[in-house]
PDB file of C-alpha atoms in Angstrom:
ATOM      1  CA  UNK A   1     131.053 335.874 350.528  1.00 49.00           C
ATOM      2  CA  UNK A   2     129.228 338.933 351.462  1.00 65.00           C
ATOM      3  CA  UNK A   3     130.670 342.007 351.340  1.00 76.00           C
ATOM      4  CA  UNK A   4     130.975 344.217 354.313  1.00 84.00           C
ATOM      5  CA  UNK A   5     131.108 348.214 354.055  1.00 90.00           C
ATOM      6  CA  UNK A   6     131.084 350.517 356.442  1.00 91.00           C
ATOM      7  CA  UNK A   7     128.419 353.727 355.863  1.00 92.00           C
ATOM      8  CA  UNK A   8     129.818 357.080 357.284  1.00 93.00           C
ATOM      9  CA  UNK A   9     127.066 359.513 358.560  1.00 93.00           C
ATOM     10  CA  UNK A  10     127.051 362.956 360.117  1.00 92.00           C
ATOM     11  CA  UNK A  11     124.785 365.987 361.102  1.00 92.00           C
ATOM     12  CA  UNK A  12     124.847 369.075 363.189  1.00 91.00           C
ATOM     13  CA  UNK A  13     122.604 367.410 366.285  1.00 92.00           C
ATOM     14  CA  UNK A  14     121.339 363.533 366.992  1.00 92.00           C
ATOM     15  CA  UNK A  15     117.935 364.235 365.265  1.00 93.00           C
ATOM     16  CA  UNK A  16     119.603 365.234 362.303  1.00 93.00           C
ATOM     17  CA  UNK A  17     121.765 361.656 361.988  1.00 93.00           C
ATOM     18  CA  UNK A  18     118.710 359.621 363.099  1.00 94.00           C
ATOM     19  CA  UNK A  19     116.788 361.326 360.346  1.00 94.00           C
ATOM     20  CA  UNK A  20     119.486 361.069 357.648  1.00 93.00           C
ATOM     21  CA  UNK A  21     119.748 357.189 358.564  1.00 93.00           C
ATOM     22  CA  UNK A  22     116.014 357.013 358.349  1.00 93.00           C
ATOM     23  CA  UNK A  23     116.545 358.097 354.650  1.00 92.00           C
ATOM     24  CA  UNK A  24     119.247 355.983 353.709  1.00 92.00           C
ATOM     25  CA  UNK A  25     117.511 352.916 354.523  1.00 90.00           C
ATOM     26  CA  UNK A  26     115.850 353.031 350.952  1.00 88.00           C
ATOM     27  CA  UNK A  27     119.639 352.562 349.504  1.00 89.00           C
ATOM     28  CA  UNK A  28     120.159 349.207 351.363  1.00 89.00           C
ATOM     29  CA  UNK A  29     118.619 347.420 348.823  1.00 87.00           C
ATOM     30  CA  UNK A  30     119.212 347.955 345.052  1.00 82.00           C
ATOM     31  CA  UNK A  31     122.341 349.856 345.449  1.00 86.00           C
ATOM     32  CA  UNK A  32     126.097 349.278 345.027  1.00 88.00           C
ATOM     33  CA  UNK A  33     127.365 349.130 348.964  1.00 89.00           C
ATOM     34  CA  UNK A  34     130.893 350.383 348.029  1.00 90.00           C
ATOM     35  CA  UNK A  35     129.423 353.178 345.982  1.00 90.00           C
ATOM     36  CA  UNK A  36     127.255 354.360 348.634  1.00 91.00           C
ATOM     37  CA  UNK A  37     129.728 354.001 351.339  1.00 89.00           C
ATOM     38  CA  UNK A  38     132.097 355.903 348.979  1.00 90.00           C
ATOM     39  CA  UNK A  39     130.049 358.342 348.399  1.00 90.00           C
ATOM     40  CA  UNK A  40     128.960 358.902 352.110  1.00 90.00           C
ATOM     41  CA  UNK A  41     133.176 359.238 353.145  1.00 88.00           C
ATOM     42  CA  UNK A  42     134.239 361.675 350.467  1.00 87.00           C
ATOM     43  CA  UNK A  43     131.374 363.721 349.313  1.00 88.00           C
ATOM     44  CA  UNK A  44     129.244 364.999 352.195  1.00 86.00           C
ATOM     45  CA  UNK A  45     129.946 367.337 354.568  1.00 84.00           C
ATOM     46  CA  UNK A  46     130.889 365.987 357.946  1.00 86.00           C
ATOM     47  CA  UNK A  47     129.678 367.419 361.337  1.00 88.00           C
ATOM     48  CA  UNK A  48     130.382 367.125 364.745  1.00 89.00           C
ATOM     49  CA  UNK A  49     127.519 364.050 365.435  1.00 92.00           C
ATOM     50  CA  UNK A  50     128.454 361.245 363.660  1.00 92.00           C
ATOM     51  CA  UNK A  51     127.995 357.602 363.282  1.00 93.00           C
ATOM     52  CA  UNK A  52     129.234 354.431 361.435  1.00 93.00           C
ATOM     53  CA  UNK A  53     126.948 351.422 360.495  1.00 93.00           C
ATOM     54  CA  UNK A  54     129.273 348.460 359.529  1.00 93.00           C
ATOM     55  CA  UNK A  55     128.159 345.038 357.745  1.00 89.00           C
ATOM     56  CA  UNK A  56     126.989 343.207 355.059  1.00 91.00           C
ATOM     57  CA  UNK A  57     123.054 344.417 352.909  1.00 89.00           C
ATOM     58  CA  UNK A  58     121.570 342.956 356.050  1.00 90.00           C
ATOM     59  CA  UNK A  59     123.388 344.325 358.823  1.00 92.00           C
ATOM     60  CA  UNK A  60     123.875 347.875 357.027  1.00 91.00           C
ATOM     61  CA  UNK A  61     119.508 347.759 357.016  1.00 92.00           C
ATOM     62  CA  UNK A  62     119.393 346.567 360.715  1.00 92.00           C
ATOM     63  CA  UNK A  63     121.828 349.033 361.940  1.00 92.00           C
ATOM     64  CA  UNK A  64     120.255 352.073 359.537  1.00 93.00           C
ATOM     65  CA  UNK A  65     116.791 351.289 361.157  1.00 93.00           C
ATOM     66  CA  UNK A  66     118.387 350.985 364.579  1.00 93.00           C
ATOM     67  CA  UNK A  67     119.271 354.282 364.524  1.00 93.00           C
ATOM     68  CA  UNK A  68     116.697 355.885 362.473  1.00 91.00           C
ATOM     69  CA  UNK A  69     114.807 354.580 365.842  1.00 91.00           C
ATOM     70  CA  UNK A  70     117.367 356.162 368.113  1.00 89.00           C
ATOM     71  CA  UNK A  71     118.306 352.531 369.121  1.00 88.00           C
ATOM     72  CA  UNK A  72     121.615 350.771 369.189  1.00 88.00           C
ATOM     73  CA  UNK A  73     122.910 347.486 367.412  1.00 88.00           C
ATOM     74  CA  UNK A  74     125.862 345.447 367.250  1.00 89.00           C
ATOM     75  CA  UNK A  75     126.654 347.047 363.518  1.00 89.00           C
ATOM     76  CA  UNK A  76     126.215 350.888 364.543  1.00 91.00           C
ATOM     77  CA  UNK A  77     128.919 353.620 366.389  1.00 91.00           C
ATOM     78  CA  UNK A  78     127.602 356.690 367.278  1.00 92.00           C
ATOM     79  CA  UNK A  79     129.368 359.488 368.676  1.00 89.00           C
ATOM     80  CA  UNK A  80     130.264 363.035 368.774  1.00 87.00           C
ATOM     81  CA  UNK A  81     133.641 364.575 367.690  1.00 82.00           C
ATOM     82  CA  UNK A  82     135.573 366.629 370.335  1.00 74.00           C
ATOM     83  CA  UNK A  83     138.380 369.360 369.702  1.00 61.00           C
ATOM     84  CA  UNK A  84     141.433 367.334 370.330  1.00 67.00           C
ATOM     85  CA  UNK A  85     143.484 370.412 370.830  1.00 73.00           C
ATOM     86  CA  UNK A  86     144.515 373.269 368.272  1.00 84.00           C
ATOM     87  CA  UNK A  87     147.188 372.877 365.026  1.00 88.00           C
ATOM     88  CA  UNK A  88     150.699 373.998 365.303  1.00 92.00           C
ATOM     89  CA  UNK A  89     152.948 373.521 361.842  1.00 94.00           C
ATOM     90  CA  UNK A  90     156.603 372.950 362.918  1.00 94.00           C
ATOM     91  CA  UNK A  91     159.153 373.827 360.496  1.00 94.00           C
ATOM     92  CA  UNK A  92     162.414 372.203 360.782  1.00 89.00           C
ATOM     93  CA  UNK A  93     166.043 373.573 360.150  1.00 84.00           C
ATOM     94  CA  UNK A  94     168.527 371.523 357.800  1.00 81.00           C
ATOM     95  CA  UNK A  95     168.397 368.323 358.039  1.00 78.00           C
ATOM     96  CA  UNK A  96     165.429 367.285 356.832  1.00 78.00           C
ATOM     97  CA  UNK A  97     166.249 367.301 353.408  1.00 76.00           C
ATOM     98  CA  UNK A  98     166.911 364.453 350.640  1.00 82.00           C
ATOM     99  CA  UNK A  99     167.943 364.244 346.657  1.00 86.00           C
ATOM    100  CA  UNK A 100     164.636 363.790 344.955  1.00 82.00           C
ATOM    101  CA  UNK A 101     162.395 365.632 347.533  1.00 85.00           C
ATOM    102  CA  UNK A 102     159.049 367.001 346.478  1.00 87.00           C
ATOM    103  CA  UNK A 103     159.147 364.712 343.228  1.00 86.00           C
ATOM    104  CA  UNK A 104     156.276 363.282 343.747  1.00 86.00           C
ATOM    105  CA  UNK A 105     154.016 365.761 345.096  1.00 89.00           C
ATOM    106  CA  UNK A 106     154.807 367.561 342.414  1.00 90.00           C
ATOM    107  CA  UNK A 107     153.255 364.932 340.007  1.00 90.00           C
ATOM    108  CA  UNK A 108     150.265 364.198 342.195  1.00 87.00           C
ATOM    109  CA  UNK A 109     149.319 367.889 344.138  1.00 90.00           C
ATOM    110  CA  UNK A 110     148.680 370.982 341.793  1.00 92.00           C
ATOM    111  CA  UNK A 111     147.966 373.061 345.104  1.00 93.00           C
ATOM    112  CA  UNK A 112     151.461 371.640 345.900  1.00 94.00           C
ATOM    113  CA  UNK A 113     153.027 372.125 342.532  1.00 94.00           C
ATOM    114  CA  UNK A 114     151.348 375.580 342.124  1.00 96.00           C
ATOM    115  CA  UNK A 115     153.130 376.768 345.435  1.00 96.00           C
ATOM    116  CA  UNK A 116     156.331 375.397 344.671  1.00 94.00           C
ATOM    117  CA  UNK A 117     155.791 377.874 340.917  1.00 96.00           C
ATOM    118  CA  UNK A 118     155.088 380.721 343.023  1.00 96.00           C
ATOM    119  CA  UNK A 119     158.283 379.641 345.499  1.00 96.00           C
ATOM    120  CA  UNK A 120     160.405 379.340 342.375  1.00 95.00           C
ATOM    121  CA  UNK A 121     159.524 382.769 340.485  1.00 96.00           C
ATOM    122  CA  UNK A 122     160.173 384.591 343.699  1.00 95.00           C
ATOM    123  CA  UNK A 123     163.595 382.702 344.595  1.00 94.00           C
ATOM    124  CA  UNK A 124     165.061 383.666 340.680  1.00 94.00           C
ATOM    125  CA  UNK A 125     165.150 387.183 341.612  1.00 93.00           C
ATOM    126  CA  UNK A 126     167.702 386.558 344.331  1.00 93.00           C
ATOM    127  CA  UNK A 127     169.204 383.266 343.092  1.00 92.00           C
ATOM    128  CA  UNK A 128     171.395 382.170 339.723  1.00 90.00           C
ATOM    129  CA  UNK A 129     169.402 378.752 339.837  1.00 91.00           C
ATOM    130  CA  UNK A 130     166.225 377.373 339.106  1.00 93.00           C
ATOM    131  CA  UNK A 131     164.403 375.879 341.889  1.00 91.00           C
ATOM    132  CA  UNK A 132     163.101 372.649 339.815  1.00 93.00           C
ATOM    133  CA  UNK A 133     166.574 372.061 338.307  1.00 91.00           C
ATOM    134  CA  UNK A 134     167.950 371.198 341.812  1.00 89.00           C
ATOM    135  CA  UNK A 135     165.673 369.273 343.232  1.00 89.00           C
ATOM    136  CA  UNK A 136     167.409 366.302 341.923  1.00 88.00           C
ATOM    137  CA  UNK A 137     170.445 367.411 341.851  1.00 87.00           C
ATOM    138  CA  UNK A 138     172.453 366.162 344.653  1.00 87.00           C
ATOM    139  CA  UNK A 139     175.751 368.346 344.245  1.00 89.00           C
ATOM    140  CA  UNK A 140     173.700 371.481 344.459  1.00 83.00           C
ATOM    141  CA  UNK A 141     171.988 370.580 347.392  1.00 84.00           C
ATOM    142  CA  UNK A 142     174.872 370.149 349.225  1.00 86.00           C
ATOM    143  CA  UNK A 143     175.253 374.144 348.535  1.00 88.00           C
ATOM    144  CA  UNK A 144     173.859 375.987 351.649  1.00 86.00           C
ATOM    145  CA  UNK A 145     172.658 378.705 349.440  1.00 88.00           C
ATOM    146  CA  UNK A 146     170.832 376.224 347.617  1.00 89.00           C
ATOM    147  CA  UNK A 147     169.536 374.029 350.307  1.00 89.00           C
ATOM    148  CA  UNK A 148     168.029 376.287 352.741  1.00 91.00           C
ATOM    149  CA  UNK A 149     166.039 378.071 349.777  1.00 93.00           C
ATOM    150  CA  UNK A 150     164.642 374.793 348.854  1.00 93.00           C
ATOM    151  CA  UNK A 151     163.877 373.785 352.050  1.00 94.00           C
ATOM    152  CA  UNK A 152     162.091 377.029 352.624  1.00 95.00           C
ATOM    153  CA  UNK A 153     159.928 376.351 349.029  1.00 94.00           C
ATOM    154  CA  UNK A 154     158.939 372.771 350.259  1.00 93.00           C
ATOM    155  CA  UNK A 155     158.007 373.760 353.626  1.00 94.00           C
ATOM    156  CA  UNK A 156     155.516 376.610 352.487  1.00 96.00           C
ATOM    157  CA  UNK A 157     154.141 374.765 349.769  1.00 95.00           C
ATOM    158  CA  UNK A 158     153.651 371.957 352.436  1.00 94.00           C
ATOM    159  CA  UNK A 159     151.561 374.455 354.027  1.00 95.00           C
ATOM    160  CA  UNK A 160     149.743 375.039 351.312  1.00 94.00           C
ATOM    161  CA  UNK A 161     149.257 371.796 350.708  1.00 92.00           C
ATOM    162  CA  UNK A 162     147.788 370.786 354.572  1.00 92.00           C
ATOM    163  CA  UNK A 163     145.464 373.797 354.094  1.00 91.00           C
ATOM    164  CA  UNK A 164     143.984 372.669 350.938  1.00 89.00           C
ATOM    165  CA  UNK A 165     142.724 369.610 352.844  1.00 84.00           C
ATOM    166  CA  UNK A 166     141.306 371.858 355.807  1.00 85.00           C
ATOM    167  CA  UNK A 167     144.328 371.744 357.981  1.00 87.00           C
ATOM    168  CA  UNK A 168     144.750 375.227 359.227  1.00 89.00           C
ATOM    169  CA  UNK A 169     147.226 376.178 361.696  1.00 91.00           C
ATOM    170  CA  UNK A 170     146.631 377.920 364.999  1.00 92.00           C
ATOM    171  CA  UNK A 171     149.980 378.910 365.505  1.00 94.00           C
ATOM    172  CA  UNK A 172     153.744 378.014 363.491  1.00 95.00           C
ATOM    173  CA  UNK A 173     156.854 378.120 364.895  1.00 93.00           C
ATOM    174  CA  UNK A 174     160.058 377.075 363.184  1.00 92.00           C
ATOM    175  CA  UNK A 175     163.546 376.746 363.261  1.00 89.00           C
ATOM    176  CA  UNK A 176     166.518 378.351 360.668  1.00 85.00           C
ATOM    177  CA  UNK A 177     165.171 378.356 357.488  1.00 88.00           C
ATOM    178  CA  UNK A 178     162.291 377.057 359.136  1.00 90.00           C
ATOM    179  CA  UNK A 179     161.449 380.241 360.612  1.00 93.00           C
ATOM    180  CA  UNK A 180     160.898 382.110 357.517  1.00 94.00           C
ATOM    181  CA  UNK A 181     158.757 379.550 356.754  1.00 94.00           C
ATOM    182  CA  UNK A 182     156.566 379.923 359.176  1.00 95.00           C
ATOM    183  CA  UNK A 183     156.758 383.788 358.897  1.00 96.00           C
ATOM    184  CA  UNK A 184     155.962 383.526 355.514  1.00 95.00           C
ATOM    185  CA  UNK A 185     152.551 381.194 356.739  1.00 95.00           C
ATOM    186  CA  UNK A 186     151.659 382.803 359.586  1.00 94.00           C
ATOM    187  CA  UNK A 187     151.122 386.104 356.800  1.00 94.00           C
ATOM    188  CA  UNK A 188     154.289 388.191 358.846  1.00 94.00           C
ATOM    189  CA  UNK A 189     156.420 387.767 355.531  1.00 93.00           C
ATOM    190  CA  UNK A 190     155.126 387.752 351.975  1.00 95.00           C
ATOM    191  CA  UNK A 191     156.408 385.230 349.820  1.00 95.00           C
ATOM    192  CA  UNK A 192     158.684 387.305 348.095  1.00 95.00           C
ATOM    193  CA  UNK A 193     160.223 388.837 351.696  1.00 95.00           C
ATOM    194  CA  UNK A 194     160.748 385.516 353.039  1.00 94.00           C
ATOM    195  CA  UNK A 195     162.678 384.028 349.540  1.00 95.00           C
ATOM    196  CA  UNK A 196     164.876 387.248 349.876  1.00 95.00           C
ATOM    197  CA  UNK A 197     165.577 386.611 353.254  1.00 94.00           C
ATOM    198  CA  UNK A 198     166.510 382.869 352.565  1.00 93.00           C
ATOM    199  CA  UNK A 199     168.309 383.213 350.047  1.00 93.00           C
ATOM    200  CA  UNK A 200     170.403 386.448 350.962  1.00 90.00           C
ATOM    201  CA  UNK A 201     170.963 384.352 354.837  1.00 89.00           C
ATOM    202  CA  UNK A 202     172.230 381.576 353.312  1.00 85.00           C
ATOM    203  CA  UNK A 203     174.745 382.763 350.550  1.00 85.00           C
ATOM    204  CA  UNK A 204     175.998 384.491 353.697  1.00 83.00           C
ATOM    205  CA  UNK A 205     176.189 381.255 355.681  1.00 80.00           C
ATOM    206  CA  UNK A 206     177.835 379.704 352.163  1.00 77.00           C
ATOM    207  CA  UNK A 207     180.429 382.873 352.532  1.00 73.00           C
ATOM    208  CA  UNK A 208     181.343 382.147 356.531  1.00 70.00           C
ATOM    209  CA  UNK A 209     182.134 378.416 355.690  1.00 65.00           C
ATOM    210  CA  UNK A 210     185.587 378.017 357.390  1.00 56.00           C
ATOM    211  CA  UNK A 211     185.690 381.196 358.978  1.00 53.00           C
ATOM    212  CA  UNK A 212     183.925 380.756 361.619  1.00 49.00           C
ATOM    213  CA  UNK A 213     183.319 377.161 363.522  1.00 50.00           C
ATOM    214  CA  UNK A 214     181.923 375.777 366.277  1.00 48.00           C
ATOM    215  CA  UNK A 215     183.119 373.456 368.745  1.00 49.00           C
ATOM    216  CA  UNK A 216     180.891 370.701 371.173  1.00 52.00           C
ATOM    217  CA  UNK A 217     182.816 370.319 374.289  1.00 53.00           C
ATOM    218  CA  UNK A 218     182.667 366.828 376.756  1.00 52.00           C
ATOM    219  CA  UNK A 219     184.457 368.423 379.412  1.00 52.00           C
ATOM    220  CA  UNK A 220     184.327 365.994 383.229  1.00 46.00           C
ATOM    221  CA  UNK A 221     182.420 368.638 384.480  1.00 42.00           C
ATOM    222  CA  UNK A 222     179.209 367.582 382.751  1.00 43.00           C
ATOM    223  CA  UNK A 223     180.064 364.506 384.102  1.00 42.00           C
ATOM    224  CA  UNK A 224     180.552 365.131 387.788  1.00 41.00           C
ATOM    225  CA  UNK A 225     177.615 366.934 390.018  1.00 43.00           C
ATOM    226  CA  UNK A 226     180.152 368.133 392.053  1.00 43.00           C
ATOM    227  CA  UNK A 227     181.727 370.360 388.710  1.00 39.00           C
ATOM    228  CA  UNK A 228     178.706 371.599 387.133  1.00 41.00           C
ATOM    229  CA  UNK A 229     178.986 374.725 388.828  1.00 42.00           C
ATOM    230  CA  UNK A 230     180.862 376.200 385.810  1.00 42.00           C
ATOM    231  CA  UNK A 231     184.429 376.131 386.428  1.00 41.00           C
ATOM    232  CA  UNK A 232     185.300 373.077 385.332  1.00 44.00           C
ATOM    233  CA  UNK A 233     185.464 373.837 381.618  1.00 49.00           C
ATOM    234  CA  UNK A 234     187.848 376.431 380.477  1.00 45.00           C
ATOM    235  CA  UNK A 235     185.761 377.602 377.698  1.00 42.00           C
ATOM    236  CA  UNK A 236     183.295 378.543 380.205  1.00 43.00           C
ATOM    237  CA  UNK A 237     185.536 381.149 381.811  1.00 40.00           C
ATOM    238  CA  UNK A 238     186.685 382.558 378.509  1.00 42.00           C
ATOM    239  CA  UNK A 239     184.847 386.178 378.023  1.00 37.00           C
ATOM    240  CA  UNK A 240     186.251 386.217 374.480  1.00 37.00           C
ATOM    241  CA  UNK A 241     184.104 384.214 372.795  1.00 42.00           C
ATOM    242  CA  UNK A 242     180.352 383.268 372.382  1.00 43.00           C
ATOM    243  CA  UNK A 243     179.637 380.277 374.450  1.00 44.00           C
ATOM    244  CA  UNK A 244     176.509 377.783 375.104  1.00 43.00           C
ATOM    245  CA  UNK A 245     175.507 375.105 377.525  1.00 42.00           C
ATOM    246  CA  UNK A 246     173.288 373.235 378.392  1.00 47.00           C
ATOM    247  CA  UNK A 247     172.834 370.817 381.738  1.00 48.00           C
ATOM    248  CA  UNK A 248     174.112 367.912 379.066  1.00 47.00           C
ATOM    249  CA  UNK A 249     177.052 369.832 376.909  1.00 51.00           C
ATOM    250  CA  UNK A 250     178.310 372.486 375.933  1.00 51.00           C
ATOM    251  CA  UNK A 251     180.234 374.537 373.264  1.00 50.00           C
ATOM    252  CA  UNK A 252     182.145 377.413 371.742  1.00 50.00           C
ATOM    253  CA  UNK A 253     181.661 379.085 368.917  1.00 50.00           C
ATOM    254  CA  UNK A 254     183.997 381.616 367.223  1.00 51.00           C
ATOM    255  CA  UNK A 255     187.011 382.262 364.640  1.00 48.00           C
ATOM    256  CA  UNK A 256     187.825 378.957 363.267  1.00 49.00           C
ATOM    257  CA  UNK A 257     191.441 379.171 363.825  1.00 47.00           C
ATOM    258  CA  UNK A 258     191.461 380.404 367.244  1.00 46.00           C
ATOM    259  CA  UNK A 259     188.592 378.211 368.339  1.00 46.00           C
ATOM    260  CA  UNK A 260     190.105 374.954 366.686  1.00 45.00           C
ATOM    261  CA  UNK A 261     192.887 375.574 368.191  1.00 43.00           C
ATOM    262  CA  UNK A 262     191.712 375.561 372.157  1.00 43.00           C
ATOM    263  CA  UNK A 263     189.776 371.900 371.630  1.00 43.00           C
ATOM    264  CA  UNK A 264     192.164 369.839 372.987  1.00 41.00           C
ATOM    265  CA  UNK A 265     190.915 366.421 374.505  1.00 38.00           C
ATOM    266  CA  UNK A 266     187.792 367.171 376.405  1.00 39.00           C
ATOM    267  CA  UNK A 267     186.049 369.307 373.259  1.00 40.00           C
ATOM    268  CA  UNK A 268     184.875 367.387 369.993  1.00 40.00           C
ATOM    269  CA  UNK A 269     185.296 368.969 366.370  1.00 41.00           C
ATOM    270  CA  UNK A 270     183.051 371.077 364.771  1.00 40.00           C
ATOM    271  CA  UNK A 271     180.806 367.578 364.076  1.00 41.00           C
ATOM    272  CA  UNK A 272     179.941 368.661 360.892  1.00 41.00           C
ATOM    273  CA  UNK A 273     178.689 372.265 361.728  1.00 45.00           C
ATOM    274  CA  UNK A 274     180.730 373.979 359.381  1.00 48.00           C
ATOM    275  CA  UNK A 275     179.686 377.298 360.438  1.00 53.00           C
ATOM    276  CA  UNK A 276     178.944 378.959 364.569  1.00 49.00           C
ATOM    277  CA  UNK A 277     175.522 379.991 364.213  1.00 53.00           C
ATOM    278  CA  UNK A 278     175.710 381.344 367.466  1.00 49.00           C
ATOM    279  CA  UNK A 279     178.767 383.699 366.718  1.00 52.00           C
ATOM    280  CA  UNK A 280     178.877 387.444 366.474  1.00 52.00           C
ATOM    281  CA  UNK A 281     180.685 387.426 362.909  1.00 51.00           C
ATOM    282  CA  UNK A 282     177.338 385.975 361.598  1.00 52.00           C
ATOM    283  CA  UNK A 283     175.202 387.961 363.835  1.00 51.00           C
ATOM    284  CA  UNK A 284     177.298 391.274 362.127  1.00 51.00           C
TER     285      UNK A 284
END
């Protein structure tokens, strides 16, 4: 059974492919096809005029001359790669994180590993942990003072990582711990700025736990059009506290006592959110 390979080419103009075909017509024969093709794909250069020849020895030849000739064939592609639109890195608040994370790109990435080195030596200055002793440790991540710094390490050395391979942002934009992220990327923080500002943010969060909360209300005005003009949730008319909403829901967020203690039937517990990001004691 003959063996079909596809032959990656690319130049700066349509000459220059037709020419480089032209020359690679002499490897057809004599040559190992997956070699060649291998070559082609990860060693060379690639340019904005490209174009794939596909087959077995025979069909690679008839599609290398057909081009060579500035022809067409069955076996050839040729194109020319357009800007698809410009590179944002999103980095995501907590959530996003698992027991064993980063494992293996720490085995198989030294850009990767490297960055996560750099990540740790800067965290130990602010932090009574080791950033490689919790990675697989599943009782500190469920520390917010450990979790968000980690996150924050991953994240940038994810970044480092993309860019190794050519992927440069345009623009970041993140969320929580996420932000400092992309801070730290986008060159606003330096490395050691952004782990002092992770890790001093969330031994604060770590401190609030309890004291503060926030509550996810399912009032009937979201429900009913004719309520959604504000005054159909109580929470909505209280001045006392920081509220949100949204045309879908909406919530309060405040001392944990005196906000647990309004819910009632038509608002839903904190849901996990330990801790009113949106309250002034954490914005103090």
């Amino acid at each position: 059974m003959s063996t079909v390979v596809p032959w990656v080419l690319s130049g700066r103009s349509p000459r220059a492919v037709c020419e480089q075909a032209g020359r690679l017509v002499s490897f057809v024969d004599g040559h190992d096809l997956l070699d060649v093709g291998f070559s082609l794909a990860t060693t060379r250069a690639v340019f904005e005029h490209r174009a794939v020849v596909v087959g077995d020895r025979r069909a690679l030849a008839a599609g290398l001359e057909a081009l060579a000739g500035g022809g067409d064939g069955p076996e050839l592609v040729v194109g020319a790669a357009g800007m698809a639109g410009k590179v944002v890195f999103v980095f995501p608040g907590q959530g996003s994180q698992w027991v064993g994370m980063a494992g293996g790109l720490l085995g198989s990435s030294r850009v990767f590993a490297d960055s996560m080195a750099e990540c740790a030596a800067v965290l130990s200055e602010f932090t009574d942990w080791w950033l490689f002793d919790v990675l697989d440790d599943e009782v500190a991540l469920a520390r917010v003072d450990v979790l968000q710094p980690v996150l924050w390490a991953v994240m940038v050395s994810l970044a480092a990582l993309w860019r190794s391979f050519g992927v440069v942002p345009d623009a970041v934009v993140g969320h929580s711990q996420g932000e400092i992220a992309a801070a730290c990327v986008a060159g606003a923080l330096s490395l050691r700025d952004g782990a002092r500002v992770v890790a001093l943010r969330s031994r604060a969060l770590r401190a609030l736990a309890g004291v503060v909360a926030w509550w996810r209300c399912r009032c009937r005005w979201l429900r009913s059009p004719g309520m959604r003009g504000g005054m159909g949730c109580r929470w909505r008319r209280s001045t006392v506290r920081r509220r949100w909403w949204s045309p879908v829901r909406c919530g309060v967020g405040g001392v944990g006592r005196g906000v647990g203690g309004g819910g009632g039937a038509g608002a839903s517990g904190a849901g996990g959110l330990w801790v009113a990001f949106r309250s002034g004691r954490l914005d103090s």
